[in-house]
CSV table of C-alpha atoms in Angstrom, one decimal:
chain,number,residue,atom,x,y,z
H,164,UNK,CA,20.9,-3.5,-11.9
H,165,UNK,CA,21.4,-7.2,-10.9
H,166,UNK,CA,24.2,-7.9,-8.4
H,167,UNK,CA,26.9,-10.1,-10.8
H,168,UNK,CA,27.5,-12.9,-8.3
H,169,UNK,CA,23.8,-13.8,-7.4
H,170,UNK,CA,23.3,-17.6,-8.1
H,171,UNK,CA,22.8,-20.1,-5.8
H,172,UNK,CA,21.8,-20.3,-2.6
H,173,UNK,CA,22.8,-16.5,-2.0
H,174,UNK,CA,19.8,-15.9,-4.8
H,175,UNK,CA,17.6,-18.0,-3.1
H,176,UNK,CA,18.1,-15.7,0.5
H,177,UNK,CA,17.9,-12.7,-1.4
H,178,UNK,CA,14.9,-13.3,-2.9
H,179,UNK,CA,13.2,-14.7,0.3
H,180,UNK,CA,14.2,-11.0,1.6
H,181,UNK,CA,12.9,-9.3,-1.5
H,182,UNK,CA,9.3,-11.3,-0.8
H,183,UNK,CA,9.0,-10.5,2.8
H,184,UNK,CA,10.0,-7.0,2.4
H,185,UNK,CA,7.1,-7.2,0.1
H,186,UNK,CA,4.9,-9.0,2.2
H,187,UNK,CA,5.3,-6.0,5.1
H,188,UNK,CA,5.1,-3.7,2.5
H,189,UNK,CA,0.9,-5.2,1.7
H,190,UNK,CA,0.3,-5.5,5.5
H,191,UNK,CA,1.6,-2.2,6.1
H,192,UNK,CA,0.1,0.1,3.0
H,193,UNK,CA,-2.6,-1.9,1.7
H,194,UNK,CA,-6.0,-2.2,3.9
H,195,UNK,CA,-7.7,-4.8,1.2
H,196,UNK,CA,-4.4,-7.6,1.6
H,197,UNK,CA,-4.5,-7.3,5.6
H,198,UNK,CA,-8.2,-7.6,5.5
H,199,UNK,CA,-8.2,-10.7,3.3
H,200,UNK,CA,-5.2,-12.0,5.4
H,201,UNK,CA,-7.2,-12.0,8.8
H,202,UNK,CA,-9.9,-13.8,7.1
H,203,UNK,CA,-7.4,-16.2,5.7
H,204,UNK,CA,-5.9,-16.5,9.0
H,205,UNK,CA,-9.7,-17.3,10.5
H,206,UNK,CA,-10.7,-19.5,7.7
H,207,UNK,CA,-7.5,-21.8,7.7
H,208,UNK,CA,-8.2,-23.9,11.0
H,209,UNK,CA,-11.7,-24.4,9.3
H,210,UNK,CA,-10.5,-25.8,6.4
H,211,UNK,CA,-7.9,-28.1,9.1
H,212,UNK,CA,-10.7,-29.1,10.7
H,213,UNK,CA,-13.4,-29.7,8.7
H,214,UNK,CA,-14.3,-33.3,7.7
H,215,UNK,CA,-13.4,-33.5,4.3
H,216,UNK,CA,-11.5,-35.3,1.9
H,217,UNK,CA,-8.0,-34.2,1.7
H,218,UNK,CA,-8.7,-32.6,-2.2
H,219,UNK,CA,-11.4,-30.8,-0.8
H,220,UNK,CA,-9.3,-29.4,2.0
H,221,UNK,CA,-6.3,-28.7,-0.4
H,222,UNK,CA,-9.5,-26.8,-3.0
H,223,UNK,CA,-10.4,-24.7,0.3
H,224,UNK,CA,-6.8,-23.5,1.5
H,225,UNK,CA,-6.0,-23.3,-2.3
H,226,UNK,CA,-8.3,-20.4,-2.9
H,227,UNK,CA,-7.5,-18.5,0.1
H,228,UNK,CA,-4.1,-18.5,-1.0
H,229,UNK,CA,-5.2,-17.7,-4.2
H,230,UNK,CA,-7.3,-15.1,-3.1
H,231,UNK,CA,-3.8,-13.5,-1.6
H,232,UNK,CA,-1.8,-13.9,-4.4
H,233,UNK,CA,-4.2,-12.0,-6.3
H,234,UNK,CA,-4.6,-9.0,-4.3
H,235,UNK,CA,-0.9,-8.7,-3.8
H,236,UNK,CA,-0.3,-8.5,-8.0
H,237,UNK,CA,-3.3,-6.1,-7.6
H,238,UNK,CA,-1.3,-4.4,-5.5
H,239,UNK,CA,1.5,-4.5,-7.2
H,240,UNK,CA,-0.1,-3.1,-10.3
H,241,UNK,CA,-1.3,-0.4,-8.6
H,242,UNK,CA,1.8,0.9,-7.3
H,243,UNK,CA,3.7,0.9,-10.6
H,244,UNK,CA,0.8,3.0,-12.5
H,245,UNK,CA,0.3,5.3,-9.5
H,246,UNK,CA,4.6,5.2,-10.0
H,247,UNK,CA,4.0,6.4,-13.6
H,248,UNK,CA,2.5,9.3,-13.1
H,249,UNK,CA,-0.5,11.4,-11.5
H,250,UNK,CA,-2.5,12.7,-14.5
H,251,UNK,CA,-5.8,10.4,-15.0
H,252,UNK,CA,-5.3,8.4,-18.2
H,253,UNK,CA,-7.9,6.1,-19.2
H,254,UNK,CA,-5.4,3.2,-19.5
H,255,UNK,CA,-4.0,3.8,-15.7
H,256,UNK,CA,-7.7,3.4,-14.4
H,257,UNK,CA,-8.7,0.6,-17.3
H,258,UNK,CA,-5.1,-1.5,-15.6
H,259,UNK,CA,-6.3,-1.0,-12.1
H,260,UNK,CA,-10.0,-1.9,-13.1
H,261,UNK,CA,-9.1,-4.8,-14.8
H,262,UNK,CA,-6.9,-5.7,-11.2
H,263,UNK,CA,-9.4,-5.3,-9.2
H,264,UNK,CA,-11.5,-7.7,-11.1
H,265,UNK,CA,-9.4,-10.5,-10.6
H,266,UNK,CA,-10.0,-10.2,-7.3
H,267,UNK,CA,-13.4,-9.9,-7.4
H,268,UNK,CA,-12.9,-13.0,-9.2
H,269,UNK,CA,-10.8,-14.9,-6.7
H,270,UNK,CA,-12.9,-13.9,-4.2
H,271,UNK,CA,-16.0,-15.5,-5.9
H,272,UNK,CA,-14.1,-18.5,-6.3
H,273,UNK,CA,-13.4,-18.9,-3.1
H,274,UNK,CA,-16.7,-18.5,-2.3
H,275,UNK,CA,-17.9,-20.9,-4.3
H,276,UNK,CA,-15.8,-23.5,-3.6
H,277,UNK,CA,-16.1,-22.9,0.7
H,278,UNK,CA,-20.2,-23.3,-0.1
H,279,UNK,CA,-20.0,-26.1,-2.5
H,280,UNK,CA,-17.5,-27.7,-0.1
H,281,UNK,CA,-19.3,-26.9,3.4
H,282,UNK,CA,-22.8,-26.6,2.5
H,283,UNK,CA,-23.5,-30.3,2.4
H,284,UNK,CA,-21.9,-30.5,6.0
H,285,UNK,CA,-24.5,-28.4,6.9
């Protein structure tokens, strides 16, 4: 149930709690977020240091971010069909299948864009 006086700046703390509790809550239970993290961490003075344009460093942080946000609504979907129940049904594992391929995804694109980006540096 929503609190009946949440407006303002009171909703804009509230939900800054809400996404760090959920922030702790990847680190701490999912092994996939706090690997992609580190190499987010290690891959973000790269992209600060790198002599590139400024789109092309904005294209590299971009998709690591990306590549986070992604893997935390993976997460996130996980959690609510493991929440459902514990009987195998083929749309709980078709949901977190089709979760984990976004990531995949992400992480291709990100991939792609550090080569396309870097490569020529080379």
């Amino acid at each position: 149930m929503k609190p009946a006086n949440n407006h303002g700046l009171k909703r804009v703390f509230r939900a800054t709690g809400f996404s760090i509790k959920g922030l702790k809550a990847a680190w701490q239970n999912e092994a996939a977020f706090r690997q992609e993290a580190v190499l987010a961490i290690l891959m973000l003075p790269v992209a600060l240091l790198v002599n590139v344009s400024a789109p092309e460093r904005i294209l590299l942080i971009m998709t690591l971010m990306i590549v986070l946000i992604v893997e935390l609504l993976n997460s996130a979907i996980e959690a609510v069909v493991d929440r459902v129940g514990d009987e195998i049904h083929p749309l709980s594992g078709q949901a977190k299948d089709i979760a984990s391929a976004a990531v995949f995804i992400s992480l291709v694109m990100c991939a792609i864009t550090w080569a396309m980006i870097l490569l020529p540096l080379i």
